[in-house]
Coordinates of C-alpha atoms in Angstrom, one line a residue:
M1 CA 173.0 88.5 54.5
T2 CA 173.2 85.5 56.8
D3 CA 175.9 86.9 59.2
A4 CA 175.4 90.7 59.4
P5 CA 177.5 92.0 62.3
G6 CA 175.7 92.9 65.5
A7 CA 177.1 94.0 68.8
R8 CA 180.9 93.9 69.3
D9 CA 180.6 91.2 72.0
S10 CA 178.7 88.9 69.7
V11 CA 181.3 89.2 67.0
D12 CA 184.0 88.4 69.5
M13 CA 182.1 85.2 70.5
R14 CA 181.9 84.1 66.9
L15 CA 185.6 84.7 66.4
R16 CA 186.5 82.6 69.4
R17 CA 184.4 79.6 68.3
V18 CA 185.4 79.5 64.6
A19 CA 187.8 76.7 63.9
R20 CA 190.7 77.9 61.8
P21 CA 191.2 76.0 58.6
T22 CA 193.9 73.4 58.8
T23 CA 196.9 73.4 56.6
T24 CA 196.6 71.1 53.5
H25 CA 200.3 70.2 53.7
P26 CA 201.1 69.5 57.4
H27 CA 204.7 70.1 58.5
P28 CA 206.1 70.5 62.0
A29 CA 205.7 74.0 63.3
T30 CA 208.8 76.0 63.9
S31 CA 207.7 77.9 67.0
G32 CA 209.2 75.3 69.3
T33 CA 212.4 74.5 67.5
P34 CA 214.5 77.1 65.6
T35 CA 214.6 76.2 61.9
V36 CA 217.4 76.9 59.3
L37 CA 216.6 76.9 55.6
T38 CA 219.9 76.2 53.7
G39 CA 221.1 76.1 50.1
A40 CA 218.4 78.5 48.8
T41 CA 218.5 81.5 46.6
V42 CA 217.5 84.1 49.2
V43 CA 216.1 87.4 48.0
L44 CA 217.2 90.1 50.5
P45 CA 216.7 93.9 50.4
T46 CA 220.4 94.2 49.6
G47 CA 220.3 91.7 46.7
T48 CA 220.0 88.0 45.9
V49 CA 222.2 85.5 47.8
E50 CA 223.0 82.2 46.1
N51 CA 223.4 79.2 48.4
G52 CA 222.2 81.3 51.3
Q53 CA 220.4 80.4 54.5
L54 CA 217.7 81.8 56.6
T55 CA 217.0 81.2 60.3
V56 CA 213.6 81.3 62.0
D57 CA 213.2 81.2 65.8
G58 CA 209.7 81.4 67.1
T59 CA 207.7 83.9 65.0
R60 CA 210.8 85.9 63.8
I61 CA 213.7 85.8 61.5
T62 CA 217.0 85.8 63.3
G63 CA 220.6 86.3 62.4
L64 CA 222.4 83.3 63.9
A65 CA 221.4 79.7 63.9
P66 CA 221.4 78.0 67.4
E67 CA 222.9 74.6 67.8
N68 CA 219.6 72.9 68.3
A69 CA 218.1 74.2 65.1
Q70 CA 216.2 72.0 62.7
V71 CA 218.0 72.2 59.3
I72 CA 215.9 71.9 56.0
D73 CA 217.9 71.7 52.8
V74 CA 216.1 73.8 50.1
T75 CA 218.7 73.8 47.5
D76 CA 217.5 74.8 44.0
H77 CA 214.6 76.8 45.6
Y78 CA 214.0 80.5 46.1
V79 CA 213.1 82.0 49.5
L80 CA 211.1 85.2 49.2
P81 CA 209.3 87.4 51.7
G82 CA 205.6 86.6 52.1
F83 CA 203.4 88.5 49.6
V84 CA 201.4 91.5 50.7
D85 CA 198.0 92.1 49.0
I86 CA 196.4 95.6 49.6
H87 CA 193.4 95.0 47.4
N88 CA 191.5 91.7 47.8
H89 CA 187.7 91.1 47.9
G90 CA 187.7 87.3 48.6
G91 CA 188.6 83.8 47.6
G92 CA 187.9 80.2 48.1
G93 CA 184.3 80.8 47.3
A94 CA 184.0 83.4 50.0
S95 CA 183.3 87.2 49.9
F96 CA 184.8 89.7 52.3
T97 CA 181.9 92.0 51.6
S98 CA 179.0 89.7 52.4
G99 CA 180.3 86.5 53.8
S100 CA 180.1 85.2 57.4
V101 CA 183.1 85.2 59.7
E102 CA 183.7 81.6 58.7
D103 CA 183.5 82.5 55.0
I104 CA 186.0 85.4 55.5
L105 CA 188.5 83.1 57.3
K106 CA 188.2 80.6 54.4
G107 CA 189.0 83.3 51.9
I108 CA 192.0 84.5 53.9
H109 CA 193.3 81.0 54.2
T110 CA 192.9 80.4 50.5
H111 CA 195.2 83.3 49.7
R112 CA 197.7 82.2 52.4
L113 CA 198.0 78.9 50.6
H114 CA 199.2 80.9 47.6
G115 CA 201.8 82.9 49.4
T116 CA 199.8 86.0 50.6
T117 CA 200.8 86.2 54.3
T118 CA 199.4 89.8 54.7
L119 CA 196.1 90.8 53.3
V120 CA 193.9 93.9 53.4
A121 CA 190.2 93.0 53.0
S122 CA 188.4 95.1 50.4
T123 CA 184.7 95.8 50.3
V124 CA 182.6 96.8 47.2
T125 CA 179.9 99.4 46.9
G126 CA 176.9 98.9 49.2
D127 CA 174.4 100.7 51.3
M128 CA 176.2 102.9 53.9
D129 CA 174.6 101.3 56.9
F130 CA 175.6 97.9 55.6
L131 CA 179.1 98.9 54.9
C132 CA 179.4 100.4 58.4
Q133 CA 178.3 97.0 59.8
R134 CA 180.8 95.2 57.7
A135 CA 183.5 97.6 58.9
G136 CA 182.7 96.6 62.4
L137 CA 183.0 92.9 61.7
L138 CA 186.2 93.2 59.6
S139 CA 187.8 95.4 62.3
E140 CA 187.4 92.6 64.7
L141 CA 189.3 90.3 62.3
A142 CA 192.0 93.0 62.0
E143 CA 192.3 93.1 65.8
Q144 CA 192.7 89.3 65.8
G145 CA 195.6 89.6 63.4
E146 CA 193.8 87.8 60.5
I147 CA 193.8 90.8 58.2
A148 CA 196.0 93.9 58.0
G149 CA 193.0 96.3 57.7
I150 CA 190.1 97.3 55.5
H151 CA 189.9 98.9 52.1
F152 CA 186.7 100.5 51.0
E153 CA 186.3 100.5 47.3
G154 CA 183.1 102.5 46.8
P155 CA 180.6 103.8 47.1
F156 CA 182.4 107.1 46.5
I157 CA 183.2 106.4 42.8
S158 CA 182.1 107.7 39.4
P159 CA 179.1 106.2 37.7
C160 CA 181.0 106.8 34.4
R161 CA 183.7 104.4 35.6
K162 CA 181.8 102.2 38.0
G163 CA 183.1 98.8 36.7
A164 CA 181.5 96.0 38.7
H165 CA 179.8 98.3 41.2
S166 CA 176.0 98.9 41.6
E167 CA 175.3 102.3 40.1
D168 CA 172.1 102.7 42.3
L169 CA 174.3 102.7 45.4
L170 CA 177.0 105.1 44.3
R171 CA 177.2 108.5 46.0
D172 CA 179.4 111.6 46.1
P173 CA 182.3 111.6 48.6
D174 CA 180.8 113.8 51.2
P175 CA 183.5 114.1 53.9
A176 CA 180.9 113.5 56.7
E177 CA 180.0 110.2 55.1
V178 CA 183.6 109.2 54.5
R179 CA 184.3 110.0 58.1
K180 CA 181.3 107.8 59.2
L181 CA 182.8 104.9 57.3
I182 CA 186.3 105.1 58.7
D183 CA 184.9 105.7 62.2
A184 CA 183.0 102.4 61.8
A185 CA 186.3 100.7 61.2
R186 CA 187.6 101.7 64.6
G187 CA 191.1 102.6 63.5
R188 CA 191.4 99.6 61.1
A189 CA 190.6 101.5 57.8
K190 CA 193.7 101.4 55.7
M191 CA 192.5 102.8 52.3
V192 CA 189.4 104.4 50.7
T193 CA 189.1 104.5 46.9
L194 CA 187.5 107.7 45.6
A195 CA 186.6 109.4 42.4
T196 CA 188.2 112.6 43.6
E197 CA 186.7 114.8 40.9
L198 CA 183.2 114.3 42.4
P199 CA 181.8 117.0 44.7
G200 CA 183.5 116.6 48.1
G201 CA 186.3 114.6 46.6
T202 CA 189.3 116.8 47.4
D203 CA 188.0 117.6 50.9
S204 CA 187.6 113.9 51.5
V205 CA 191.2 113.3 50.4
R206 CA 192.4 115.9 52.9
L207 CA 190.2 114.2 55.6
L208 CA 191.7 110.8 54.9
A209 CA 195.2 112.1 54.9
E210 CA 194.6 113.8 58.3
Q211 CA 193.2 110.5 59.7
G212 CA 196.2 108.5 58.4
V213 CA 194.1 106.6 55.9
I214 CA 195.3 106.1 52.4
A215 CA 193.3 108.1 49.8
A216 CA 193.3 106.1 46.5
I217 CA 192.3 107.6 43.2
G218 CA 190.2 105.1 41.3
H219 CA 187.0 104.4 39.4
T220 CA 187.4 107.9 38.2
D221 CA 186.6 110.1 35.2
A222 CA 189.0 112.9 36.4
T223 CA 191.1 115.0 34.1
Y224 CA 194.8 115.4 34.4
E225 CA 194.4 118.7 36.2
Q226 CA 191.8 117.3 38.6
T227 CA 194.1 114.3 39.4
V228 CA 197.0 116.6 40.1
E229 CA 194.8 118.6 42.5
A230 CA 193.9 115.4 44.4
I231 CA 197.5 114.3 44.7
D232 CA 198.4 117.7 46.1
A233 CA 195.6 117.3 48.6
G234 CA 197.1 114.0 49.9
A235 CA 196.1 111.1 47.6
T236 CA 198.9 108.5 47.5
V237 CA 197.6 105.4 45.6
A238 CA 196.2 104.7 42.1
T239 CA 193.6 102.0 42.4
H240 CA 194.3 99.4 39.7
L241 CA 196.0 101.8 37.3
F242 CA 194.6 101.8 33.7
N243 CA 191.4 100.0 34.8
A244 CA 188.2 102.0 35.5
M245 CA 189.7 105.4 34.4
P246 CA 190.0 107.3 31.1
P247 CA 192.7 106.0 28.7
L248 CA 195.9 107.9 28.2
G249 CA 195.5 110.4 25.5
H250 CA 198.1 112.7 23.8
R251 CA 195.9 115.8 24.0
S252 CA 193.9 114.8 27.1
P253 CA 196.3 112.7 29.2
G254 CA 193.8 112.2 32.0
P255 CA 194.6 110.5 35.4
I256 CA 197.0 107.9 34.1
A257 CA 199.7 110.4 33.2
A258 CA 199.3 112.3 36.4
L259 CA 199.5 109.2 38.5
L260 CA 202.5 107.7 36.7
E261 CA 204.6 110.9 36.8
D262 CA 204.2 111.8 40.4
D263 CA 206.7 110.1 42.9
R264 CA 204.1 110.5 45.7
I265 CA 201.9 107.9 44.1
T266 CA 202.0 104.1 44.4
V267 CA 200.3 102.4 41.5
E268 CA 198.3 99.2 41.9
L269 CA 198.6 96.7 39.0
I270 CA 196.5 93.5 38.4
N271 CA 199.0 91.2 36.6
D272 CA 196.7 88.4 35.5
G273 CA 197.0 88.8 31.7
T274 CA 193.4 90.0 31.4
H275 CA 193.3 93.4 33.0
L276 CA 196.5 94.6 31.4
H277 CA 198.4 94.2 28.2
P278 CA 202.1 93.4 28.9
A279 CA 203.1 96.7 27.3
A280 CA 200.9 98.6 29.7
L281 CA 202.6 96.9 32.6
Q282 CA 206.0 97.6 31.2
L283 CA 205.1 101.3 30.7
A284 CA 204.1 101.5 34.4
F285 CA 207.3 99.8 35.6
H286 CA 209.5 101.9 33.2
R287 CA 208.0 105.2 34.5
A288 CA 207.3 104.4 38.2
G289 CA 209.8 101.7 39.0
A290 CA 209.3 98.7 41.4
D291 CA 209.4 101.0 44.4
R292 CA 206.2 102.6 43.3
V293 CA 204.3 99.5 42.0
A294 CA 202.2 97.3 44.2
F295 CA 200.9 94.1 42.5
I296 CA 197.4 93.3 43.7
T297 CA 194.9 90.6 43.0
D298 CA 191.6 92.5 43.2
A299 CA 190.4 88.9 43.8
M300 CA 186.8 88.0 44.1
D301 CA 185.2 84.8 45.5
A302 CA 186.3 82.5 42.7
A303 CA 190.0 83.0 43.3
G304 CA 191.4 79.6 44.2
F305 CA 188.0 78.0 43.8
G306 CA 186.9 77.7 40.2
D307 CA 184.5 78.7 37.4
G308 CA 180.8 79.3 38.1
R309 CA 178.4 81.9 39.2
Y310 CA 179.0 84.2 42.1
W311 CA 177.9 87.5 43.7
L312 CA 180.0 90.6 43.9
G313 CA 178.0 92.7 46.3
P314 CA 174.5 92.9 44.8
L315 CA 175.7 92.0 41.3
E316 CA 175.9 88.6 39.8
V317 CA 179.1 87.4 38.2
E318 CA 180.0 84.6 35.9
V319 CA 183.5 83.2 35.9
A320 CA 184.6 81.3 32.8
D321 CA 188.1 80.1 32.1
G322 CA 189.2 82.0 35.2
V323 CA 187.9 85.4 34.0
A324 CA 185.1 87.1 36.1
R325 CA 182.5 89.2 34.2
L326 CA 179.2 90.7 35.2
L327 CA 176.2 88.9 33.8
G328 CA 174.5 91.0 31.1
D329 CA 177.1 93.5 30.0
G330 CA 180.3 91.4 30.4
T331 CA 182.2 94.0 32.5
I332 CA 185.3 92.5 34.1
A333 CA 184.4 92.0 37.8
G334 CA 187.6 91.7 39.8
S335 CA 189.9 88.8 39.2
T336 CA 190.5 85.2 40.2
L337 CA 194.2 86.0 40.6
T338 CA 196.5 84.8 43.4
L339 CA 199.8 86.5 44.0
D340 CA 201.9 83.4 43.3
R341 CA 200.6 83.5 39.8
A342 CA 201.2 87.2 39.6
F343 CA 204.8 86.7 40.6
K344 CA 205.4 83.9 38.1
R345 CA 203.9 85.9 35.3
A346 CA 205.9 89.0 36.2
V347 CA 209.2 87.0 35.8
T348 CA 208.4 84.6 33.0
V349 CA 206.0 86.7 30.8
D350 CA 206.7 90.3 31.6
G351 CA 210.5 89.9 31.9
L352 CA 210.9 91.5 35.3
S353 CA 213.8 90.5 37.5
V354 CA 213.0 88.4 40.5
E355 CA 214.1 91.3 42.7
D356 CA 211.7 93.8 41.1
A357 CA 208.9 91.3 41.3
V358 CA 209.6 90.8 45.0
T359 CA 209.6 94.5 45.6
A360 CA 206.2 95.0 43.9
L361 CA 204.7 92.0 45.7
S362 CA 206.1 92.5 49.2
A363 CA 208.3 95.5 50.0
T364 CA 206.3 98.3 48.3
P365 CA 202.9 97.3 49.7
A366 CA 204.3 96.7 53.1
R367 CA 205.9 100.2 53.2
L368 CA 202.6 101.7 51.9
L369 CA 200.7 100.1 54.8
G370 CA 203.3 101.4 57.3
M371 CA 204.2 97.8 58.2
D372 CA 207.7 97.6 56.7
D373 CA 209.2 97.4 60.1
R374 CA 207.6 93.9 60.5
I375 CA 207.0 92.5 57.0
G376 CA 207.9 92.9 53.4
S377 CA 211.5 91.7 53.5
L378 CA 213.7 89.0 54.9
E379 CA 215.6 90.6 57.7
P380 CA 216.5 89.7 61.3
G381 CA 213.8 90.8 63.7
K382 CA 211.0 90.8 61.2
D383 CA 208.1 88.4 61.1
A384 CA 209.0 85.0 59.7
D385 CA 206.7 85.4 56.7
L386 CA 208.2 83.7 53.6
V387 CA 207.4 81.9 50.4
L388 CA 209.3 79.0 49.0
L389 CA 209.4 78.5 45.2
D390 CA 211.1 76.0 43.0
A391 CA 213.4 76.8 40.0
D392 CA 210.3 77.1 37.8
Y393 CA 208.7 79.6 40.2
E394 CA 206.1 77.2 41.4
L395 CA 205.0 77.5 45.0
K396 CA 206.5 74.8 47.3
G397 CA 206.0 76.3 50.8
V398 CA 204.5 79.2 52.7
M399 CA 205.4 80.2 56.3
R400 CA 203.5 82.8 58.2
R401 CA 204.8 84.1 61.6
G402 CA 207.0 81.0 61.9
E403 CA 204.3 78.5 61.2
W404 CA 204.1 76.5 58.0
V405 CA 200.8 77.2 56.2
V406 CA 202.1 75.0 53.3
G407 CA 204.8 72.7 54.5
P408 CA 207.9 72.5 52.3
Q409 CA 207.3 70.2 49.3
L410 CA 210.8 69.2 48.3
G411 CA 210.6 65.9 46.6

């Protein structure tokens, strides 16, 4: 890899000299002058307000509009809280697992252009020493506020349900090795995906829970009973429910039934039309409800970039018509999804209400990350992270911490 992390000081120097990508739709920043968005359909935690208004002062949402505020009329548009993605491997041609600092920033910015104002960077299975190095680099970006933390997807997963992970690099979830990985993240590890039925799995779940790191059940061949045991030990997330796990059976219900029925579990769903049939998504929403569903992208490099050949860790991927598959066996390899597309599909294809889609894209993942005091909903005092959509649910603006990433496109 061309930019393997070295000492902490050298990473800090790289971060200081990297030029941040510039917005593709310039608009005056709001940090100097308070801004009021008026005439919008505003989606609040208490419900949707027609012909509402939202005031931004500096980096925060405020309750009252000062006299000197800049007024922007956004009639016939929706104002939503910024999207929160807890499972994302890259975008814009860049990988969070293997890219340079510049690459990672490019990938983050690509997703911001599509409404994701908070993002957890996910890695894929690799050599332990390499993953520890990546954890050090990504933790620096978390300290800089570019990402919300790190999600380790692998190497502690089942070879029976490996998906787009290299089988040669898989290993059992030995608690000592799990601890080594989260220690390398210097307090910035947010989630670890485990096949909890493997030797050491349950003990690793307990370790993660004690350390305040989310234990996610995924890429698993567990039985129903083994899954219940892992939940009782402290697991709280289902990594991309339905995918990379045994199907639901009437005599052998497997992990899906256990994960859906337990109110302690938040289920990830990839709503791209490829990973899930609409009926499966409806089943998850009917059983779990929006408060227990987190829409994710599971995006890889091609998200927001285009078809072609890419690498996902050590494995080569071909993207055709927006679908990523491993060369050779055709296994689906992440997605090219962005969360603005996931939102539009949820409302226009899956028939979800705008309010439920917002909950699954913003409020639920924010609460899961323990960040709902700052993000995930439009309330005074919270970060001014918001998405502007037109009446057809097409993205027309993105604000992050009071700055327009995509300036309002209103005419």
